[in-house]
CSV table of C-alpha atoms and ligand atoms in Angstrom, one decimal:
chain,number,residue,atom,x,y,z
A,1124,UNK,CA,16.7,-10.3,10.2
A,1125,UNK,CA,13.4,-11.8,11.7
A,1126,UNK,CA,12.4,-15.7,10.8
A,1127,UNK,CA,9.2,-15.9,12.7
A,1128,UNK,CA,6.2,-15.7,10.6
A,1129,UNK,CA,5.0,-12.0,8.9
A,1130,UNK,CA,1.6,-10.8,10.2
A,1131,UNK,CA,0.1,-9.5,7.4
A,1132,UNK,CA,-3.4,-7.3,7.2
A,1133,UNK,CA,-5.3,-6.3,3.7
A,1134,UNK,CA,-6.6,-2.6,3.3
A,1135,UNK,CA,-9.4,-2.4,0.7
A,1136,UNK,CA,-11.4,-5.4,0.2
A,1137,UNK,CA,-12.4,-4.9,-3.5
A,1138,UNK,CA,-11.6,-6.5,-6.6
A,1139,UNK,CA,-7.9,-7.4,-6.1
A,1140,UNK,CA,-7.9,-8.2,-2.8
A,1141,UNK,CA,-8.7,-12.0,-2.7
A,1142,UNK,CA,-5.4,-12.5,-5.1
A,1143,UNK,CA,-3.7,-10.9,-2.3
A,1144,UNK,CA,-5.4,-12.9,0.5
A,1145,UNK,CA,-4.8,-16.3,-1.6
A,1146,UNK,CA,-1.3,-15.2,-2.3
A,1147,UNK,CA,-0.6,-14.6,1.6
A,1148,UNK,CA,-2.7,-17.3,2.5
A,1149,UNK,CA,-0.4,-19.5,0.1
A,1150,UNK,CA,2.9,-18.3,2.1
A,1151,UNK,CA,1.3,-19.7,5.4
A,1152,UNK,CA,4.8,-20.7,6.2
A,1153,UNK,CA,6.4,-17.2,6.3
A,1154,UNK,CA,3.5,-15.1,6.5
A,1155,UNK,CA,0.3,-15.1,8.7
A,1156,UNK,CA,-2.6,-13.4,7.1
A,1157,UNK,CA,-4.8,-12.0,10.1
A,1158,UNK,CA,-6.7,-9.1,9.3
A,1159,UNK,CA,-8.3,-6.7,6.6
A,1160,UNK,CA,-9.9,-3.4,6.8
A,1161,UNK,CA,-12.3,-1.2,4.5
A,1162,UNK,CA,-13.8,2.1,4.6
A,1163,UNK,CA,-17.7,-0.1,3.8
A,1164,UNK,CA,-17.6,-2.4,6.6
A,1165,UNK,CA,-19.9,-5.2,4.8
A,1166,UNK,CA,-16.9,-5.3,2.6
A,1167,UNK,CA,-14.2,-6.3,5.3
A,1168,UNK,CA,-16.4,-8.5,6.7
A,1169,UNK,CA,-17.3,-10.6,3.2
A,1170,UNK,CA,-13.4,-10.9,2.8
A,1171,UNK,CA,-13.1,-12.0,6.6
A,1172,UNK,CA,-15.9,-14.4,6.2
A,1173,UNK,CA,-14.4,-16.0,3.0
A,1174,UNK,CA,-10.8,-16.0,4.4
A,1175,UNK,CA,-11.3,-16.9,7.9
A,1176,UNK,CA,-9.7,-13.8,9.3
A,1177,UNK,CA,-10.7,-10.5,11.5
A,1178,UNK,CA,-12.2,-7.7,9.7
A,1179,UNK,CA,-11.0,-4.7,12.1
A,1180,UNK,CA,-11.1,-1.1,11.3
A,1181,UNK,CA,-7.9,0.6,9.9
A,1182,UNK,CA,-6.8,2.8,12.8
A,1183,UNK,CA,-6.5,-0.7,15.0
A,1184,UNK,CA,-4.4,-2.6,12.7
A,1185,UNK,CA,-1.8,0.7,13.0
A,1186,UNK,CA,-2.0,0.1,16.5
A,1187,UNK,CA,-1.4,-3.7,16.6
A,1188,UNK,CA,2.7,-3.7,17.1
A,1189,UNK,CA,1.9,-7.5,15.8
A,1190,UNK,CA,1.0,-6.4,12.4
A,1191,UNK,CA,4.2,-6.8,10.7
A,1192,UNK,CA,2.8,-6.2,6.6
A,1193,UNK,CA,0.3,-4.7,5.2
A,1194,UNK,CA,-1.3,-4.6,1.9
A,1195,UNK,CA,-2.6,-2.0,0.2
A,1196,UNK,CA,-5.3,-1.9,-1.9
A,1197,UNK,CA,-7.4,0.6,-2.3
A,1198,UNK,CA,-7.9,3.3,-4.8
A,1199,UNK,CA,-4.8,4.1,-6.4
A,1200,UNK,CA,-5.3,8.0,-5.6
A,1201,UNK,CA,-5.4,6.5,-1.7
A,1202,UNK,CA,-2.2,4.3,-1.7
A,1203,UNK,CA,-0.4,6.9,0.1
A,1204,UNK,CA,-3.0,8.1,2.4
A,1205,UNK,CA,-2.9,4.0,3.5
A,1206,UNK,CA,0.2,3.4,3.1
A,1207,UNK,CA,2.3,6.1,4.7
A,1208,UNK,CA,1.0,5.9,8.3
A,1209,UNK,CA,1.3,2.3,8.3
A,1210,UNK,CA,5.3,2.6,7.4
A,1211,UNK,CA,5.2,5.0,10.0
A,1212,UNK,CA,3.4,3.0,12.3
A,1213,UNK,CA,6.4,0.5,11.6
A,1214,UNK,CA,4.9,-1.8,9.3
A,1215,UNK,CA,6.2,-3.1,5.8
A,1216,UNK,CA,4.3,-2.3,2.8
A,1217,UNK,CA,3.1,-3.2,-0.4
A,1218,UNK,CA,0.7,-0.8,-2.3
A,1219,UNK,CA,-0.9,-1.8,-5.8
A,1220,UNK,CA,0.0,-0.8,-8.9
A,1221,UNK,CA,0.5,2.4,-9.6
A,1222,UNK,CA,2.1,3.1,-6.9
A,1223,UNK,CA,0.2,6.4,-6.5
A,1224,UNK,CA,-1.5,8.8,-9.2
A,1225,UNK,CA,1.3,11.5,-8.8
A,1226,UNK,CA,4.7,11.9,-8.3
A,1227,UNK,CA,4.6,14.1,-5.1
A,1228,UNK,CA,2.5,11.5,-3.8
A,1229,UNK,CA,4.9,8.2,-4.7
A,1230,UNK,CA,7.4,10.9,-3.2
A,1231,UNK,CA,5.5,10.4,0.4
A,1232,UNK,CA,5.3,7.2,0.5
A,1233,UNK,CA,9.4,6.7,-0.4
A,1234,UNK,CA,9.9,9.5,2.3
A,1235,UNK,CA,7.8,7.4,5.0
A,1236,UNK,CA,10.0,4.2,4.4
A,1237,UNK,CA,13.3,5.9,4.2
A,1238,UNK,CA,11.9,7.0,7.9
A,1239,UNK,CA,10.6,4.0,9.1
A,1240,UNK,CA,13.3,1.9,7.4
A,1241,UNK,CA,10.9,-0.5,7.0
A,1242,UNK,CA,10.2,-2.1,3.7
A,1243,UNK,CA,7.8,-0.7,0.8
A,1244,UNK,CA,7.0,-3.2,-2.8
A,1245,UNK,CA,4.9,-1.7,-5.5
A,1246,UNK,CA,3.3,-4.3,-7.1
A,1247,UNK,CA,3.9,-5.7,-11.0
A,1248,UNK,CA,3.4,-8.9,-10.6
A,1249,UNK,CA,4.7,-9.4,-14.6
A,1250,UNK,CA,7.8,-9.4,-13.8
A,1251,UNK,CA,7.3,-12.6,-11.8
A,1252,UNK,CA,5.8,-14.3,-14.8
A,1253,UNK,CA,7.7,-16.9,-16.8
A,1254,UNK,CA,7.7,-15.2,-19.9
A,1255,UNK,CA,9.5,-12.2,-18.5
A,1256,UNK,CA,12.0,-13.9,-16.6
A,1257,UNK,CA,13.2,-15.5,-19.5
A,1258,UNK,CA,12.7,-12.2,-21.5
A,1259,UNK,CA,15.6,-11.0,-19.1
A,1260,UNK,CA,17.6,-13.9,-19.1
A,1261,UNK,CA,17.6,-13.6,-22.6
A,1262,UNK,CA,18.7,-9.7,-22.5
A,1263,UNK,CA,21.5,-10.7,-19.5
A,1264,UNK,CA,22.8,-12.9,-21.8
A,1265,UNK,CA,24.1,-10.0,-24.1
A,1266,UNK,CA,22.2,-12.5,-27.2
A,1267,UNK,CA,20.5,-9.0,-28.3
A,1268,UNK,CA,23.1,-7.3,-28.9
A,1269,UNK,CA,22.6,-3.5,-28.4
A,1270,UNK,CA,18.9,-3.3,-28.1
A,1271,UNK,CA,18.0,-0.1,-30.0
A,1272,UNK,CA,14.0,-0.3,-30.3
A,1273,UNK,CA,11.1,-1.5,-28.3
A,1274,UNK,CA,7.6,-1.5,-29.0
A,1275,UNK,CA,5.2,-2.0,-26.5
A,1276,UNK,CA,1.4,-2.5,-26.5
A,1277,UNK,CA,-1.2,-3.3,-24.6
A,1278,UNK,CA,-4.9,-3.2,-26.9
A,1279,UNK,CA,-7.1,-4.5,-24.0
A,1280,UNK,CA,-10.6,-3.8,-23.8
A,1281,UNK,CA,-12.9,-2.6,-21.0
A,1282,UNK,CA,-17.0,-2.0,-20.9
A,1283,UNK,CA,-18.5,1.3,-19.8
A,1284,UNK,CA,-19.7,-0.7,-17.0
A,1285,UNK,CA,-16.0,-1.5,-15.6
A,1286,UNK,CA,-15.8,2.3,-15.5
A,1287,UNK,CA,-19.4,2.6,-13.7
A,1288,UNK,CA,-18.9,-0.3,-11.3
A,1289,UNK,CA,-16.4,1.9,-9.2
A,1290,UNK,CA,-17.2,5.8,-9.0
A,1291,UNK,CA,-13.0,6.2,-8.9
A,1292,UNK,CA,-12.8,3.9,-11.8
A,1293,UNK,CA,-11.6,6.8,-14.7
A,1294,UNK,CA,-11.1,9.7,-12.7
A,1295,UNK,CA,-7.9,11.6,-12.9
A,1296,UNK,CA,-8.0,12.0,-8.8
A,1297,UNK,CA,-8.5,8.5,-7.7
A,1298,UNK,CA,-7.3,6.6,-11.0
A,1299,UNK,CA,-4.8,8.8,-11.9
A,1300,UNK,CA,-5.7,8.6,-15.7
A,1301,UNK,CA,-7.2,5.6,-18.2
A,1302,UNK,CA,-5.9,3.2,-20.0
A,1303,UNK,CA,-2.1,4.2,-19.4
A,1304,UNK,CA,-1.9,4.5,-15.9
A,1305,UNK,CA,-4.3,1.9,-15.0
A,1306,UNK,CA,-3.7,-1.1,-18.1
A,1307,UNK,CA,-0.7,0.0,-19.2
A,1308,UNK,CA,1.3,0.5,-16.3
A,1309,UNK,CA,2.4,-3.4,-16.0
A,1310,UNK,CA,4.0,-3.3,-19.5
A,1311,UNK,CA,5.2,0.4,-18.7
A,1312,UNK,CA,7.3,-1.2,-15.5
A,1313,UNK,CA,8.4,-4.3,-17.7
A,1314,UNK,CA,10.1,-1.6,-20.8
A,1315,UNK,CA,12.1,0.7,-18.2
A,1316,UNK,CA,13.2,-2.7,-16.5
A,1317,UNK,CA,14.3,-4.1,-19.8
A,1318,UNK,CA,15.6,-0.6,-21.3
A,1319,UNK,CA,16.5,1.7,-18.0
A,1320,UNK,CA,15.7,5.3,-17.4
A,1321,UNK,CA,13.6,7.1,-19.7
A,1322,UNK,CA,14.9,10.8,-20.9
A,1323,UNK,CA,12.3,12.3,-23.3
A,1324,UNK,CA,8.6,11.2,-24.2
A,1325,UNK,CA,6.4,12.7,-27.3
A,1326,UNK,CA,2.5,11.6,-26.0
A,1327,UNK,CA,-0.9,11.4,-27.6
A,1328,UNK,CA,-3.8,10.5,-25.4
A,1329,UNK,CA,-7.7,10.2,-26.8
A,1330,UNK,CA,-11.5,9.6,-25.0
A,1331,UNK,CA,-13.1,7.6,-27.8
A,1332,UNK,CA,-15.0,4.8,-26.3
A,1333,UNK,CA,-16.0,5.6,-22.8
A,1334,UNK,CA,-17.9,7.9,-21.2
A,1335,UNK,CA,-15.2,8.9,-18.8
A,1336,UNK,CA,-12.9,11.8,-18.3
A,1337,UNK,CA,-9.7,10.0,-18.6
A,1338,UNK,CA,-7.7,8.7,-21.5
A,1339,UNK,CA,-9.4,5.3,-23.2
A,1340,UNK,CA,-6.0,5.2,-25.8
A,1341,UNK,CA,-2.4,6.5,-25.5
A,1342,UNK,CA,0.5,6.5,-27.6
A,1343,UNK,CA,3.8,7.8,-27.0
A,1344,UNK,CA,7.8,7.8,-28.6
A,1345,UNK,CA,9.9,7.5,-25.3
A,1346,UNK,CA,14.2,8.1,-25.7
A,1347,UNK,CA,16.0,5.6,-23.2
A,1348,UNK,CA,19.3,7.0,-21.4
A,1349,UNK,CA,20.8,4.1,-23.5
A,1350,UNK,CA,19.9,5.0,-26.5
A,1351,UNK,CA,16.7,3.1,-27.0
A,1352,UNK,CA,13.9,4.5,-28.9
A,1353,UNK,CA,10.8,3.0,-27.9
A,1354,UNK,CA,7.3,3.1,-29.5
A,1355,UNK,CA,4.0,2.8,-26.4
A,1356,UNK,CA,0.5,1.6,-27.3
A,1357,UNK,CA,-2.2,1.5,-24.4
A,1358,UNK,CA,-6.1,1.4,-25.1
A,1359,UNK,CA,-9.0,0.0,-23.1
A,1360,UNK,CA,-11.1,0.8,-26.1
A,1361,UNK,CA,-10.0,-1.3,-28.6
A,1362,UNK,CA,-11.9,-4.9,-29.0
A,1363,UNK,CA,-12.1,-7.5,-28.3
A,1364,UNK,CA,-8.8,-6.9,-26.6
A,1365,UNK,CA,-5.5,-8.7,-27.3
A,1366,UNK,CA,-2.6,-9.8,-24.7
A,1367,UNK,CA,-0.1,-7.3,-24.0
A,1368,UNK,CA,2.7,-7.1,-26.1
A,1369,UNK,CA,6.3,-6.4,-25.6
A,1370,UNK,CA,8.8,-6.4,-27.9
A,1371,UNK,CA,12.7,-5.4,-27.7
A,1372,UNK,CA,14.6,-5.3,-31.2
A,1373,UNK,CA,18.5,-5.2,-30.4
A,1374,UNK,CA,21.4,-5.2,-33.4
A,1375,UNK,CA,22.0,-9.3,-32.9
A,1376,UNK,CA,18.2,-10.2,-32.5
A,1377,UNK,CA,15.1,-9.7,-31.3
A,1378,UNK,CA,12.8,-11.2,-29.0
A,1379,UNK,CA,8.5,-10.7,-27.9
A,1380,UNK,CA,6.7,-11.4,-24.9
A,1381,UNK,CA,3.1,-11.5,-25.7
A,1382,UNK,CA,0.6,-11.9,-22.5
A,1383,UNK,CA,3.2,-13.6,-20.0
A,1384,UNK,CA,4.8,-16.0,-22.8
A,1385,UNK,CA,7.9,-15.3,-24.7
A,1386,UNK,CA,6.3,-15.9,-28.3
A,1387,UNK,CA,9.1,-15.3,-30.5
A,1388,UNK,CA,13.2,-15.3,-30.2
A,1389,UNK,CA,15.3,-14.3,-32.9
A,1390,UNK,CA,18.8,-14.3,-32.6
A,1391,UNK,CA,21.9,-14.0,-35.7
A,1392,UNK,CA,23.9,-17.5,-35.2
A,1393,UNK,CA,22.3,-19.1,-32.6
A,1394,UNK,CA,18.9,-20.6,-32.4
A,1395,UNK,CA,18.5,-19.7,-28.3
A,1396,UNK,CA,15.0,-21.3,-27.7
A,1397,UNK,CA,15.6,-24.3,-29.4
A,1398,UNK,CA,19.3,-25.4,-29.3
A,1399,UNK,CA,19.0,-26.0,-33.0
A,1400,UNK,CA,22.4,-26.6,-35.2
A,1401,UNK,CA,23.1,-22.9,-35.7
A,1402,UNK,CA,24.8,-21.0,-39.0
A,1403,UNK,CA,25.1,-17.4,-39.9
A,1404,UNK,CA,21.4,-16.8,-41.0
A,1405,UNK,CA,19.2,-15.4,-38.4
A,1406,UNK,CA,17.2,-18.4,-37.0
A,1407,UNK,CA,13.8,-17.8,-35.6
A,1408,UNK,CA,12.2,-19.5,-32.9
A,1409,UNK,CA,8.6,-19.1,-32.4
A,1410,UNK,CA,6.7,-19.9,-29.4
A,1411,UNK,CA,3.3,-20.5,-28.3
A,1412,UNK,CA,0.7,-17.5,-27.9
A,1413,UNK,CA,-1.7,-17.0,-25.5
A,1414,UNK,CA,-4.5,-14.9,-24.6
A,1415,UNK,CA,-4.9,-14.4,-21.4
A,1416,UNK,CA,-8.0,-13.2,-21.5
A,1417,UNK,CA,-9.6,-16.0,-23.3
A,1418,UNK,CA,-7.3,-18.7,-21.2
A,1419,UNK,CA,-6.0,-20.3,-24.2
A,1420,UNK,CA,-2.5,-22.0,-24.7
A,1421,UNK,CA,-1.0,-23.8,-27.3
A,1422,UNK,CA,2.0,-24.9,-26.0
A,1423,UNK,CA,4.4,-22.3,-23.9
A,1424,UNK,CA,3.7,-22.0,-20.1
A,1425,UNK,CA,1.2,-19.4,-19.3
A,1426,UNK,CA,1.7,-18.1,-15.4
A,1427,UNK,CA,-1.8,-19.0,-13.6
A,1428,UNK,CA,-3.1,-15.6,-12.5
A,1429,UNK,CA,-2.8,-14.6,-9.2
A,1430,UNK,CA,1.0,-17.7,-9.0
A,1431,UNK,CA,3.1,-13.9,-9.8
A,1432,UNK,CA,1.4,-12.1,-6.5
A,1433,UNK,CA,2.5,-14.9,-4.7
A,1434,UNK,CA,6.4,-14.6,-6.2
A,1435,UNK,CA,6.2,-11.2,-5.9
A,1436,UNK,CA,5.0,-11.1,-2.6
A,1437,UNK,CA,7.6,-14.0,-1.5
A,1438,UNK,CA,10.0,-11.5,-3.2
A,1439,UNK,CA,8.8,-9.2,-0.3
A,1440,UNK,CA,9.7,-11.5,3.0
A,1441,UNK,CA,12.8,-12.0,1.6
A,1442,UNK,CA,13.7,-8.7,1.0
A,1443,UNK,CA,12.3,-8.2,4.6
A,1444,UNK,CA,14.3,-11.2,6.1
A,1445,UNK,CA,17.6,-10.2,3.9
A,1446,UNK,CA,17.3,-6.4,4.4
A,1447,UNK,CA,17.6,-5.5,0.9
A,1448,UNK,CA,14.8,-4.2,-1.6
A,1449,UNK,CA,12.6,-5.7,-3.0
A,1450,UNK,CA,12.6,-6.7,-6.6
A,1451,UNK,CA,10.2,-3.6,-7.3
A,1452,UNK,CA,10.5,-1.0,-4.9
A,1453,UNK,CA,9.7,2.4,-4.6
A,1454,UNK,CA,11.6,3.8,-7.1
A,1455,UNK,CA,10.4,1.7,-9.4
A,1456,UNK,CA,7.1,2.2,-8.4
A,1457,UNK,CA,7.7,6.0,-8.8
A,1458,UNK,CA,9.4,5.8,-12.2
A,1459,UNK,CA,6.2,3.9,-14.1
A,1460,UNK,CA,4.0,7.0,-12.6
A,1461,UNK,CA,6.9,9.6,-13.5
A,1462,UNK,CA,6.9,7.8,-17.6
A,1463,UNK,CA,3.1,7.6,-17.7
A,1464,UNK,CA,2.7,11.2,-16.2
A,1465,UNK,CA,5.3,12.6,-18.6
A,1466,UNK,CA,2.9,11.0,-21.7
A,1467,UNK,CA,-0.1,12.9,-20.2
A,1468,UNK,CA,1.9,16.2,-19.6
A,1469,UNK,CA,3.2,16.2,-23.4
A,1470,UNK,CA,-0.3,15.3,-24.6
A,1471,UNK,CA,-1.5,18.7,-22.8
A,1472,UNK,CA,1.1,20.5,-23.2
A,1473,UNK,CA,1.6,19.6,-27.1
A,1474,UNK,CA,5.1,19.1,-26.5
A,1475,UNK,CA,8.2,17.1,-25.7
A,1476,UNK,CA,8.4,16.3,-21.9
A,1477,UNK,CA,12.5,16.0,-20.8
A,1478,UNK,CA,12.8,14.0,-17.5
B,612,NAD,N1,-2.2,-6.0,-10.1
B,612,NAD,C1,-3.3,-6.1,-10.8
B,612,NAD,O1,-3.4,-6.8,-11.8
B,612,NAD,C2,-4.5,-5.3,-10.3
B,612,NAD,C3,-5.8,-5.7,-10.8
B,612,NAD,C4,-6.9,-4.9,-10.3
B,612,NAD,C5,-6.7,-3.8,-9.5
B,612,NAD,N2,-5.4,-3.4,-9.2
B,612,NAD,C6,-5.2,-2.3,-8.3
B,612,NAD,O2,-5.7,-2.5,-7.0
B,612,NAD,C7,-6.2,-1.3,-6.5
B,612,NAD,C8,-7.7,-1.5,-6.1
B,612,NAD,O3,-8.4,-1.9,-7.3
B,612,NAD,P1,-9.8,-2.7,-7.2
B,612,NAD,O4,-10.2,-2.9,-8.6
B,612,NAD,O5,-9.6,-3.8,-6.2
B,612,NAD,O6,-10.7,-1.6,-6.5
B,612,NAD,P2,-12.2,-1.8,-5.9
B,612,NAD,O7,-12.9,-0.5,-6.1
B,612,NAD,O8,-12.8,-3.0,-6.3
B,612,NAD,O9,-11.8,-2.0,-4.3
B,612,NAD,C9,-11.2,-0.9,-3.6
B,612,NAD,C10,-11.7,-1.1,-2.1
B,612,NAD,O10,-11.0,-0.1,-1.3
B,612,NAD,C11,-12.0,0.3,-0.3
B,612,NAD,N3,-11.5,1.6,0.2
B,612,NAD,C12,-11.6,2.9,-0.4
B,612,NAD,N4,-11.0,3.8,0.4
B,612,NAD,C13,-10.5,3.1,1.4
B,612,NAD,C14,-9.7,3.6,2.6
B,612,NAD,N5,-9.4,4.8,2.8
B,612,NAD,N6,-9.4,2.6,3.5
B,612,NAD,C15,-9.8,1.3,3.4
B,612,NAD,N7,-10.5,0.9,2.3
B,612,NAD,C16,-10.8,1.8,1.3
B,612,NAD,C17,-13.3,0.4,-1.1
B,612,NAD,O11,-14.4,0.4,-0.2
B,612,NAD,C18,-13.2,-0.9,-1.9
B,612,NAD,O12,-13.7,-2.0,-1.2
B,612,NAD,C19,-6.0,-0.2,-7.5
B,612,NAD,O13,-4.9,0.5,-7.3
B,612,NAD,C20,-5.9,-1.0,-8.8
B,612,NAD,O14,-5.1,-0.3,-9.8
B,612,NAD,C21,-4.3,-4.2,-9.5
């Protein structure tokens, strides 16, 4: 167990790495944010400049025994090739989500840290939002009942120009996919959190609206190791683009997170949301929506983007102080890519994919 303050460094100073320099930056009193690397130097040296830290070239920060963390993120198709010398060089991890764009490379990553012993979080920073915390507390609470469907969606939209902006933007090597693996992945982690191990998945994946080689929609029918049968929308083609939508229907109730909001609690007796006088008819509590996108609430508590990297990387020292995973670890991290990858392997292959 180590109390002193982490020393962190960022690899890839792109699009997502100010959330993870504010995020660091807003731990300042467990974790010291003192470097960041890229493969363009001007890069490393704008997120330096704004941050007030050392832009220093990769190969150093491995050799700095101070470095205690790094973050990762780069290319999806790279988080291994960053990641696993740095948990061989000793250092703690956290790599983007998805963890990788294959299975055989999640696989190196988890085989690096169960060398170094160090620690490795894949982030999903969803399942630090309010909404899905009470989506869980609602499912530990047994109010569900036996929850024997879920329907997941996420309809968001992206321009041609997202895709252009980044030559590995839609690329099966360095994005792993479209819309699934990319988009679709955060709700992907939140339905085998809330419904376990996948065991069969039917998929459907379609280029409609980009001029990319990668998916722009997916669908699939996934069979949970519970019973579950789950239904799996994810699109970057489909306007103007809608908050993510994930809901789990159980024999006693049902309830819907929608964007990071629970938006809608059903339950047969009780009225859970709003301790109403209960009977035997199903009550219904509805909650605020709220896009995201468009930044507009009416009512529930939205989480402030970039508030769940900071939980989730909190999540991360503790795990480190506490020796114990974090709340999204490897395997976790490997089992989004192993669902999404199954939905792309059916849609080739024409067939059901057994995991
Ligand atoms: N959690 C989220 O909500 C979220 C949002 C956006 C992106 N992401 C993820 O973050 C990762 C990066 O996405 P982005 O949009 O910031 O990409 P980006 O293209 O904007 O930035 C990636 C950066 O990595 C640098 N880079 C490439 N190879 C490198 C290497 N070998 N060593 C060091 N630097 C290297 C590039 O020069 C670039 O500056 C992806 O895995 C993506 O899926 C997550």
């Amino acid at each position: 167990m180590t109390s002193r303050r982490l020393r962190a460094a960022i690899v890839g100073c792109g699009t997502i790495a100010p959330t993870h320099a504010r995020a660091l930056l807003a731990l300042a009193d467990d974790v010291e944010l003192v470097a960041c690397s890229d493969v363009v130097p001007e890069r490393a040296a704008a997120l330096a400049d704004a941050f007030g830290i050392e832009a220093r070239p990769y190969a150093d920060v491995l050799a700095d025994p101070t470095i205690d963390l790094v973050s990762v993120c780069t290319p999806s198709g790279l988080h291994a090739e960053v990641g696993v010398p740095a948990l061989l060089a000793g250092k703690h991890v956290v790599v983007e989500k998805p963890m990788e764009v294959t299975e055989e490379a999640c696989d190196r990553l988890l085989a690096a840290q169960r060398t170094s012993g160090t620690h490795l979080a894949v982030i999903s920073q969803h399942r630090f939002d309010d909404g899905t915390r009470r989506l869980r507390e609602v499912l530990a609470s047994g109010a569900l009942g036996r929850v024997v469907a879920a329907d997941c969606r996420v309809p968001w939209h992206r321009t041609q120009e997202y895709y252009d902006a980044e030559a590995w933007r839609g690329t099966w090597a360095l994005d792993g996919g479209g819309a699934l693996i990319n988009q679709g992945i955060h709700t992907v982690d939140l339905l085998l959190w809330a419904c376990g191990p996948a065991v069969s998945v039917d998929g459907a994946i379609a280029t409609v609206a980009h001029e990319v080689e990668v998916e722009d929609v997916a669908s699939a029918a996934i069979t949970f190791a519970g019973g579950t049968l789950a239904t799996l929308m994810a699109s970057t083609a489909t306007a103007p683009g809608l908050p993510a939508r994930l809901a789990l229907h159980g024999t006693d109730g049902a309830v819907v997170l929608e964007g990071d909001c629970v938006t809608l609690l059903a339950v047969r007796g009780q009225d859970v949301q709003q301790g109403q006088p209960t009977t035997d008819a199903l009550q219904v509590a509805t909650g605020g929506t709220r896009s995201a996108e468009r930044g507009v609430t009416d009512g529930s508590e939205a989480t402030a983007w970039g508030e769940a990297h900071r939980r989730q990387l909190l999540d991360l020292v503790h795990a480190v102080r506490e020796d114990r995973p974090p709340l999204v670890d490897g395997e976790a991290g490997r089992a989004a890519v192993g669902l999404v990858r199954a939905v792309y392997r059916s849609a080739r292959e024409g067939t059901r994919i057994t995991l």
